Amino acid sequence: MNVIQRTKNFIKKYRHAWVLLYGLIYMPWFVYLERRTDVHYFLIHSPLDDYIPFVEYFIVPYLLWFAFVAVAAGYFFFTDKSGFYRLCAFLIAGMTFFLILCTVFPNGLNLRPQTFERDNIFVELVKYIYATDTPTNVLPSIHVFNSIGVCIAIWRSEALKAHRRIQCGAYVLAVLIILSTVFLKQHSVTDVIAAFALACVIYPFVYAAQEKKATKLSHQPI
């Protein structure tokens, strides 16, 4: 088999990569939202936020979120095309809603500590995140929403059901990531609740509807 034919076969096998082009929509839109200054931001706050301490050690799971989502997407991309499509549909629907909401309803936080009780590598990483990520455009939390999306995809994967340790490890990491958003004061409890609510709304359209369709087809006479 020559190089041209192998290239054609590779492109045909992984043509579902077109979904990743959504990044060309999401990133410019998100950067615009982060940089705009001519709007009034509505401050998001929950009474529970005042009882949650700042814990810099949660920066570890917070940063692991990037690898968590990327590795999960990569796994489904190479092993389960239908699972990849459903995962991406779930994530894209939520992130698009997030972009639209933050565009018409600018929101932000005033929770970040001004001083830190300790001085260590974890605090330095938090300072870096604070410097690169503005406390705006927080509702709903994409860290939380995407973590939920990955967990759903892993939970519904028939192949991964044979690897309970991987599933349980993913769930534990997702919980730590979700907790990290509030313990690092990157999000309000309200942002977390909103992410769960959004996931509950989108789930039936992405997964339940597909399951109902598959069940209906399986009962049709051949």
PDB file of N, CA and C in Angstrom, residues 105-174:
ATOM      1  N   PHE A 105     -25.473  38.191  29.271  1.00  0.00           N
ATOM      2  CA  PHE A 105     -25.553  38.374  30.715  1.00  0.00           C
ATOM      3  C   PHE A 105     -24.150  38.335  31.302  1.00  0.00           C
ATOM      4  N   PRO A 106     -23.387  39.408  31.137  1.00  0.00           N
ATOM      5  CA  PRO A 106     -22.013  39.429  31.656  1.00  0.00           C
ATOM      6  C   PRO A 106     -21.994  39.166  33.165  1.00  0.00           C
ATOM      7  N   ASN A 107     -21.169  38.266  33.581  1.00  0.00           N
ATOM      8  CA  ASN A 107     -21.142  37.901  34.999  1.00  0.00           C
ATOM      9  C   ASN A 107     -19.709  37.709  35.476  1.00  0.00           C
ATOM     10  N   GLY A 108     -19.536  37.808  36.784  1.00  0.00           N
ATOM     11  CA  GLY A 108     -18.205  37.669  37.348  1.00  0.00           C
ATOM     12  C   GLY A 108     -18.257  37.385  38.834  1.00  0.00           C
ATOM     13  N   LEU A 109     -17.073  37.309  39.444  1.00  0.00           N
ATOM     14  CA  LEU A 109     -16.956  36.976  40.860  1.00  0.00           C
ATOM     15  C   LEU A 109     -16.133  38.020  41.605  1.00  0.00           C
ATOM     16  N   ASN A 110     -16.350  38.058  42.904  1.00  0.00           N
ATOM     17  CA  ASN A 110     -15.511  38.863  43.784  1.00  0.00           C
ATOM     18  C   ASN A 110     -15.164  38.014  45.002  1.00  0.00           C
ATOM     19  N   LEU A 111     -14.590  36.847  44.730  1.00  0.00           N
ATOM     20  CA  LEU A 111     -14.315  35.882  45.784  1.00  0.00           C
ATOM     21  C   LEU A 111     -12.833  35.649  46.030  1.00  0.00           C
ATOM     22  N   ARG A 112     -11.997  36.016  45.105  1.00  0.00           N
ATOM     23  CA  ARG A 112     -10.580  35.702  45.213  1.00  0.00           C
ATOM     24  C   ARG A 112      -9.930  36.417  46.397  1.00  0.00           C
ATOM     25  N   PRO A 113      -9.096  35.698  47.140  1.00  0.00           N
ATOM     26  CA  PRO A 113      -8.401  36.343  48.270  1.00  0.00           C
ATOM     27  C   PRO A 113      -7.395  37.374  47.776  1.00  0.00           C
ATOM     28  N   GLN A 114      -7.257  38.442  48.539  1.00  0.00           N
ATOM     29  CA  GLN A 114      -6.290  39.482  48.192  1.00  0.00           C
ATOM     30  C   GLN A 114      -4.896  39.157  48.720  1.00  0.00           C
ATOM     31  N   THR A 115      -4.842  38.410  49.806  1.00  0.00           N
ATOM     32  CA  THR A 115      -3.564  37.975  50.384  1.00  0.00           C
ATOM     33  C   THR A 115      -3.630  36.476  50.658  1.00  0.00           C
ATOM     34  N   PHE A 116      -2.470  35.870  50.829  1.00  0.00           N
ATOM     35  CA  PHE A 116      -2.411  34.422  51.057  1.00  0.00           C
ATOM     36  C   PHE A 116      -1.675  34.141  52.364  1.00  0.00           C
ATOM     37  N   GLU A 117      -2.208  33.207  53.138  1.00  0.00           N
ATOM     38  CA  GLU A 117      -1.623  32.888  54.438  1.00  0.00           C
ATOM     39  C   GLU A 117      -0.313  32.128  54.306  1.00  0.00           C
ATOM     40  N   ARG A 118      -0.148  31.408  53.198  1.00  0.00           N
ATOM     41  CA  ARG A 118       1.055  30.604  53.021  1.00  0.00           C
ATOM     42  C   ARG A 118       1.762  31.011  51.730  1.00  0.00           C
ATOM     43  N   ASP A 119       2.997  30.594  51.629  1.00  0.00           N
ATOM     44  CA  ASP A 119       3.794  30.857  50.438  1.00  0.00           C
ATOM     45  C   ASP A 119       4.436  29.546  49.997  1.00  0.00           C
ATOM     46  N   ASN A 120       3.876  28.936  48.981  1.00  0.00           N
ATOM     47  CA  ASN A 120       4.401  27.662  48.487  1.00  0.00           C
ATOM     48  C   ASN A 120       4.130  27.543  46.992  1.00  0.00           C
ATOM     49  N   ILE A 121       4.536  26.433  46.414  1.00  0.00           N
ATOM     50  CA  ILE A 121       4.406  26.240  44.973  1.00  0.00           C
ATOM     51  C   ILE A 121       2.945  26.238  44.541  1.00  0.00           C
ATOM     52  N   PHE A 122       2.077  25.739  45.403  1.00  0.00           N
ATOM     53  CA  PHE A 122       0.656  25.691  45.070  1.00  0.00           C
ATOM     54  C   PHE A 122       0.058  27.094  45.004  1.00  0.00           C
ATOM     55  N   VAL A 123       0.458  27.949  45.932  1.00  0.00           N
ATOM     56  CA  VAL A 123      -0.005  29.335  45.917  1.00  0.00           C
ATOM     57  C   VAL A 123       0.517  30.051  44.670  1.00  0.00           C
ATOM     58  N   GLU A 124       1.753  29.745  44.296  1.00  0.00           N
ATOM     59  CA  GLU A 124       2.325  30.371  43.100  1.00  0.00           C
ATOM     60  C   GLU A 124       1.542  29.962  41.851  1.00  0.00           C
ATOM     61  N   LEU A 125       1.125  28.711  41.795  1.00  0.00           N
ATOM     62  CA  LEU A 125       0.321  28.250  40.661  1.00  0.00           C
ATOM     63  C   LEU A 125      -1.044  28.934  40.647  1.00  0.00           C
ATOM     64  N   VAL A 126      -1.614  29.122  41.823  1.00  0.00           N
ATOM     65  CA  VAL A 126      -2.901  29.826  41.912  1.00  0.00           C
ATOM     66  C   VAL A 126      -2.741  31.263  41.423  1.00  0.00           C
ATOM     67  N   LYS A 127      -1.674  31.911  41.830  1.00  0.00           N
ATOM     68  CA  LYS A 127      -1.416  33.288  41.396  1.00  0.00           C
ATOM     69  C   LYS A 127      -1.307  33.352  39.870  1.00  0.00           C
ATOM     70  N   TYR A 128      -0.683  32.330  39.299  1.00  0.00           N
ATOM     71  CA  TYR A 128      -0.547  32.293  37.840  1.00  0.00           C
ATOM     72  C   TYR A 128      -1.915  32.174  37.175  1.00  0.00           C
ATOM     73  N   ILE A 129      -2.752  31.296  37.721  1.00  0.00           N
ATOM     74  CA  ILE A 129      -4.102  31.136  37.176  1.00  0.00           C
ATOM     75  C   ILE A 129      -4.890  32.432  37.325  1.00  0.00           C
ATOM     76  N   TYR A 130      -4.786  33.063  38.462  1.00  0.00           N
ATOM     77  CA  TYR A 130      -5.478  34.334  38.678  1.00  0.00           C
ATOM     78  C   TYR A 130      -5.027  35.393  37.671  1.00  0.00           C
ATOM     79  N   ALA A 131      -3.741  35.385  37.339  1.00  0.00           N
ATOM     80  CA  ALA A 131      -3.196  36.391  36.438  1.00  0.00           C
ATOM     81  C   ALA A 131      -3.601  36.157  34.987  1.00  0.00           C
ATOM     82  N   THR A 132      -3.833  34.889  34.634  1.00  0.00           N
ATOM     83  CA  THR A 132      -4.148  34.566  33.240  1.00  0.00           C
ATOM     84  C   THR A 132      -5.640  34.383  32.986  1.00  0.00           C
ATOM     85  N   ASP A 133      -6.421  34.183  34.033  1.00  0.00           N
ATOM     86  CA  ASP A 133      -7.855  33.925  33.894  1.00  0.00           C
ATOM     87  C   ASP A 133      -8.626  34.953  34.706  1.00  0.00           C
ATOM     88  N   THR A 134      -9.339  35.831  34.039  1.00  0.00           N
ATOM     89  CA  THR A 134     -10.073  36.873  34.748  1.00  0.00           C
ATOM     90  C   THR A 134     -11.239  36.272  35.526  1.00  0.00           C
ATOM     91  N   PRO A 135     -11.669  36.917  36.616  1.00  0.00           N
ATOM     92  CA  PRO A 135     -12.815  36.420  37.392  1.00  0.00           C
ATOM     93  C   PRO A 135     -14.149  36.810  36.757  1.00  0.00           C
ATOM     94  N   THR A 136     -14.233  36.660  35.448  1.00  0.00           N
ATOM     95  CA  THR A 136     -15.467  36.972  34.717  1.00  0.00           C
ATOM     96  C   THR A 136     -15.865  35.769  33.875  1.00  0.00           C
ATOM     97  N   ASN A 137     -17.108  35.805  33.378  1.00  0.00           N
ATOM     98  CA  ASN A 137     -17.625  34.725  32.535  1.00  0.00           C
ATOM     99  C   ASN A 137     -17.503  33.375  33.263  1.00  0.00           C
ATOM    100  N   VAL A 138     -18.233  33.274  34.337  1.00  0.00           N
ATOM    101  CA  VAL A 138     -18.091  32.112  35.226  1.00  0.00           C
ATOM    102  C   VAL A 138     -19.345  31.239  35.311  1.00  0.00           C
ATOM    103  N   LEU A 139     -20.453  31.718  34.784  1.00  0.00           N
ATOM    104  CA  LEU A 139     -21.729  31.016  34.936  1.00  0.00           C
ATOM    105  C   LEU A 139     -22.220  30.465  33.602  1.00  0.00           C
ATOM    106  N   PRO A 140     -22.424  29.154  33.507  1.00  0.00           N
ATOM    107  CA  PRO A 140     -22.083  28.095  34.468  1.00  0.00           C
ATOM    108  C   PRO A 140     -20.602  27.735  34.362  1.00  0.00           C
ATOM    109  N   SER A 141     -20.103  26.996  35.335  1.00  0.00           N
ATOM    110  CA  SER A 141     -18.704  26.613  35.329  1.00  0.00           C
ATOM    111  C   SER A 141     -18.432  25.570  34.245  1.00  0.00           C
ATOM    112  N   ILE A 142     -17.552  25.917  33.305  1.00  0.00           N
ATOM    113  CA  ILE A 142     -17.189  24.968  32.254  1.00  0.00           C
ATOM    114  C   ILE A 142     -16.319  23.850  32.822  1.00  0.00           C
ATOM    115  N   HIS A 143     -15.513  24.154  33.828  1.00  0.00           N
ATOM    116  CA  HIS A 143     -14.744  23.101  34.504  1.00  0.00           C
ATOM    117  C   HIS A 143     -15.687  22.016  35.022  1.00  0.00           C
ATOM    118  N   VAL A 144     -16.752  22.441  35.641  1.00  0.00           N
ATOM    119  CA  VAL A 144     -17.710  21.490  36.212  1.00  0.00           C
ATOM    120  C   VAL A 144     -18.504  20.795  35.116  1.00  0.00           C
ATOM    121  N   PHE A 145     -19.028  21.574  34.180  1.00  0.00           N
ATOM    122  CA  PHE A 145     -19.875  21.004  33.132  1.00  0.00           C
ATOM    123  C   PHE A 145     -19.124  19.966  32.304  1.00  0.00           C
ATOM    124  N   ASN A 146     -17.911  20.301  31.870  1.00  0.00           N
ATOM    125  CA  ASN A 146     -17.152  19.359  31.051  1.00  0.00           C
ATOM    126  C   ASN A 146     -16.744  18.118  31.840  1.00  0.00           C
ATOM    127  N   SER A 147     -16.478  18.285  33.125  1.00  0.00           N
ATOM    128  CA  SER A 147     -16.155  17.125  33.962  1.00  0.00           C
ATOM    129  C   SER A 147     -17.350  16.182  34.046  1.00  0.00           C
ATOM    130  N   ILE A 148     -18.533  16.750  34.179  1.00  0.00           N
ATOM    131  CA  ILE A 148     -19.752  15.937  34.189  1.00  0.00           C
ATOM    132  C   ILE A 148     -19.906  15.222  32.852  1.00  0.00           C
ATOM    133  N   GLY A 149     -19.663  15.952  31.763  1.00  0.00           N
ATOM    134  CA  GLY A 149     -19.791  15.359  30.433  1.00  0.00           C
ATOM    135  C   GLY A 149     -18.862  14.188  30.226  1.00  0.00           C
ATOM    136  N   VAL A 150     -17.626  14.316  30.676  1.00  0.00           N
ATOM    137  CA  VAL A 150     -16.659  13.232  30.546  1.00  0.00           C
ATOM    138  C   VAL A 150     -17.098  12.030  31.383  1.00  0.00           C
ATOM    139  N   CYS A 151     -17.580  12.285  32.590  1.00  0.00           N
ATOM    140  CA  CYS A 151     -18.041  11.193  33.450  1.00  0.00           C
ATOM    141  C   CYS A 151     -19.218  10.440  32.832  1.00  0.00           C
ATOM    142  N   ILE A 152     -20.117  11.169  32.222  1.00  0.00           N
ATOM    143  CA  ILE A 152     -21.262  10.518  31.569  1.00  0.00           C
ATOM    144  C   ILE A 152     -20.782   9.636  30.426  1.00  0.00           C
ATOM    145  N   ALA A 153     -19.859  10.156  29.622  1.00  0.00           N
ATOM    146  CA  ALA A 153     -19.339   9.383  28.491  1.00  0.00           C
ATOM    147  C   ALA A 153     -18.634   8.118  28.977  1.00  0.00           C
ATOM    148  N   ILE A 154     -17.863   8.239  30.045  1.00  0.00           N
ATOM    149  CA  ILE A 154     -17.157   7.082  30.604  1.00  0.00           C
ATOM    150  C   ILE A 154     -18.148   6.086  31.202  1.00  0.00           C
ATOM    151  N   TRP A 155     -19.156   6.583  31.877  1.00  0.00           N
ATOM    152  CA  TRP A 155     -20.167   5.727  32.503  1.00  0.00           C
ATOM    153  C   TRP A 155     -20.951   4.941  31.452  1.00  0.00           C
ATOM    154  N   ARG A 156     -21.219   5.551  30.293  1.00  0.00           N
ATOM    155  CA  ARG A 156     -22.021   4.901  29.261  1.00  0.00           C
ATOM    156  C   ARG A 156     -21.189   4.056  28.306  1.00  0.00           C
ATOM    157  N   SER A 157     -19.872   4.102  28.422  1.00  0.00           N
ATOM    158  CA  SER A 157     -19.010   3.342  27.524  1.00  0.00           C
ATOM    159  C   SER A 157     -19.046   1.853  27.855  1.00  0.00           C
ATOM    160  N   GLU A 158     -19.468   1.052  26.900  1.00  0.00           N
ATOM    161  CA  GLU A 158     -19.525  -0.392  27.119  1.00  0.00           C
ATOM    162  C   GLU A 158     -18.118  -0.959  27.325  1.00  0.00           C
ATOM    163  N   ALA A 159     -17.138  -0.427  26.601  1.00  0.00           N
ATOM    164  CA  ALA A 159     -15.774  -0.931  26.721  1.00  0.00           C
ATOM    165  C   ALA A 159     -15.193  -0.643  28.102  1.00  0.00           C
ATOM    166  N   LEU A 160     -15.482   0.536  28.632  1.00  0.00           N
ATOM    167  CA  LEU A 160     -14.914   0.916  29.920  1.00  0.00           C
ATOM    168  C   LEU A 160     -15.635   0.274  31.103  1.00  0.00           C
ATOM    169  N   LYS A 161     -16.792  -0.309  30.865  1.00  0.00           N
ATOM    170  CA  LYS A 161     -17.482  -0.989  31.951  1.00  0.00           C
ATOM    171  C   LYS A 161     -16.705  -2.197  32.431  1.00  0.00           C
ATOM    172  N   ALA A 162     -15.798  -2.665  31.600  1.00  0.00           N
ATOM    173  CA  ALA A 162     -14.950  -3.794  31.985  1.00  0.00           C
ATOM    174  C   ALA A 162     -13.725  -3.324  32.768  1.00  0.00           C
ATOM    175  N   HIS A 163     -13.587  -2.020  32.913  1.00  0.00           N
ATOM    176  CA  HIS A 163     -12.441  -1.452  33.634  1.00  0.00           C
ATOM    177  C   HIS A 163     -12.966  -0.523  34.728  1.00  0.00           C
ATOM    178  N   ARG A 164     -13.484  -1.124  35.766  1.00  0.00           N
ATOM    179  CA  ARG A 164     -14.114  -0.371  36.843  1.00  0.00           C
ATOM    180  C   ARG A 164     -13.145   0.570  37.549  1.00  0.00           C
ATOM    181  N   ARG A 165     -11.898   0.172  37.641  1.00  0.00           N
ATOM    182  CA  ARG A 165     -10.928   1.036  38.320  1.00  0.00           C
ATOM    183  C   ARG A 165     -10.726   2.337  37.558  1.00  0.00           C
ATOM    184  N   ILE A 166     -10.709   2.238  36.242  1.00  0.00           N
ATOM    185  CA  ILE A 166     -10.573   3.451  35.425  1.00  0.00           C
ATOM    186  C   ILE A 166     -11.799   4.335  35.598  1.00  0.00           C
ATOM    187  N   GLN A 167     -12.971   3.714  35.583  1.00  0.00           N
ATOM    188  CA  GLN A 167     -14.195   4.490  35.768  1.00  0.00           C
ATOM    189  C   GLN A 167     -14.217   5.169  37.130  1.00  0.00           C
ATOM    190  N   CYS A 168     -13.931   4.408  38.169  1.00  0.00           N
ATOM    191  CA  CYS A 168     -13.960   4.977  39.522  1.00  0.00           C
ATOM    192  C   CYS A 168     -12.903   6.065  39.687  1.00  0.00           C
ATOM    193  N   GLY A 169     -11.727   5.846  39.114  1.00  0.00           N
ATOM    194  CA  GLY A 169     -10.679   6.857  39.181  1.00  0.00           C
ATOM    195  C   GLY A 169     -11.103   8.147  38.501  1.00  0.00           C
ATOM    196  N   ALA A 170     -11.799   8.006  37.367  1.00  0.00           N
ATOM    197  CA  ALA A 170     -12.287   9.186  36.645  1.00  0.00           C
ATOM    198  C   ALA A 170     -13.331   9.933  37.460  1.00  0.00           C
ATOM    199  N   TYR A 171     -14.202   9.190  38.125  1.00  0.00           N
ATOM    200  CA  TYR A 171     -15.248   9.828  38.937  1.00  0.00           C
ATOM    201  C   TYR A 171     -14.634  10.580  40.122  1.00  0.00           C
ATOM    202  N   VAL A 172     -13.641   9.963  40.748  1.00  0.00           N
ATOM    203  CA  VAL A 172     -12.985  10.614  41.894  1.00  0.00           C
ATOM    204  C   VAL A 172     -12.289  11.893  41.442  1.00  0.00           C
ATOM    205  N   LEU A 173     -11.590  11.815  40.321  1.00  0.00           N
ATOM    206  CA  LEU A 173     -10.907  13.003  39.808  1.00  0.00           C
ATOM    207  C   LEU A 173     -11.912  14.089  39.461  1.00  0.00           C
ATOM    208  N   ALA A 174     -13.033  13.716  38.870  1.00  0.00           N
ATOM    209  CA  ALA A 174     -14.060  14.699  38.519  1.00  0.00           C
ATOM    210  C   ALA A 174     -14.601  15.400  39.761  1.00  0.00           C
TER     211      ALA A 174
END
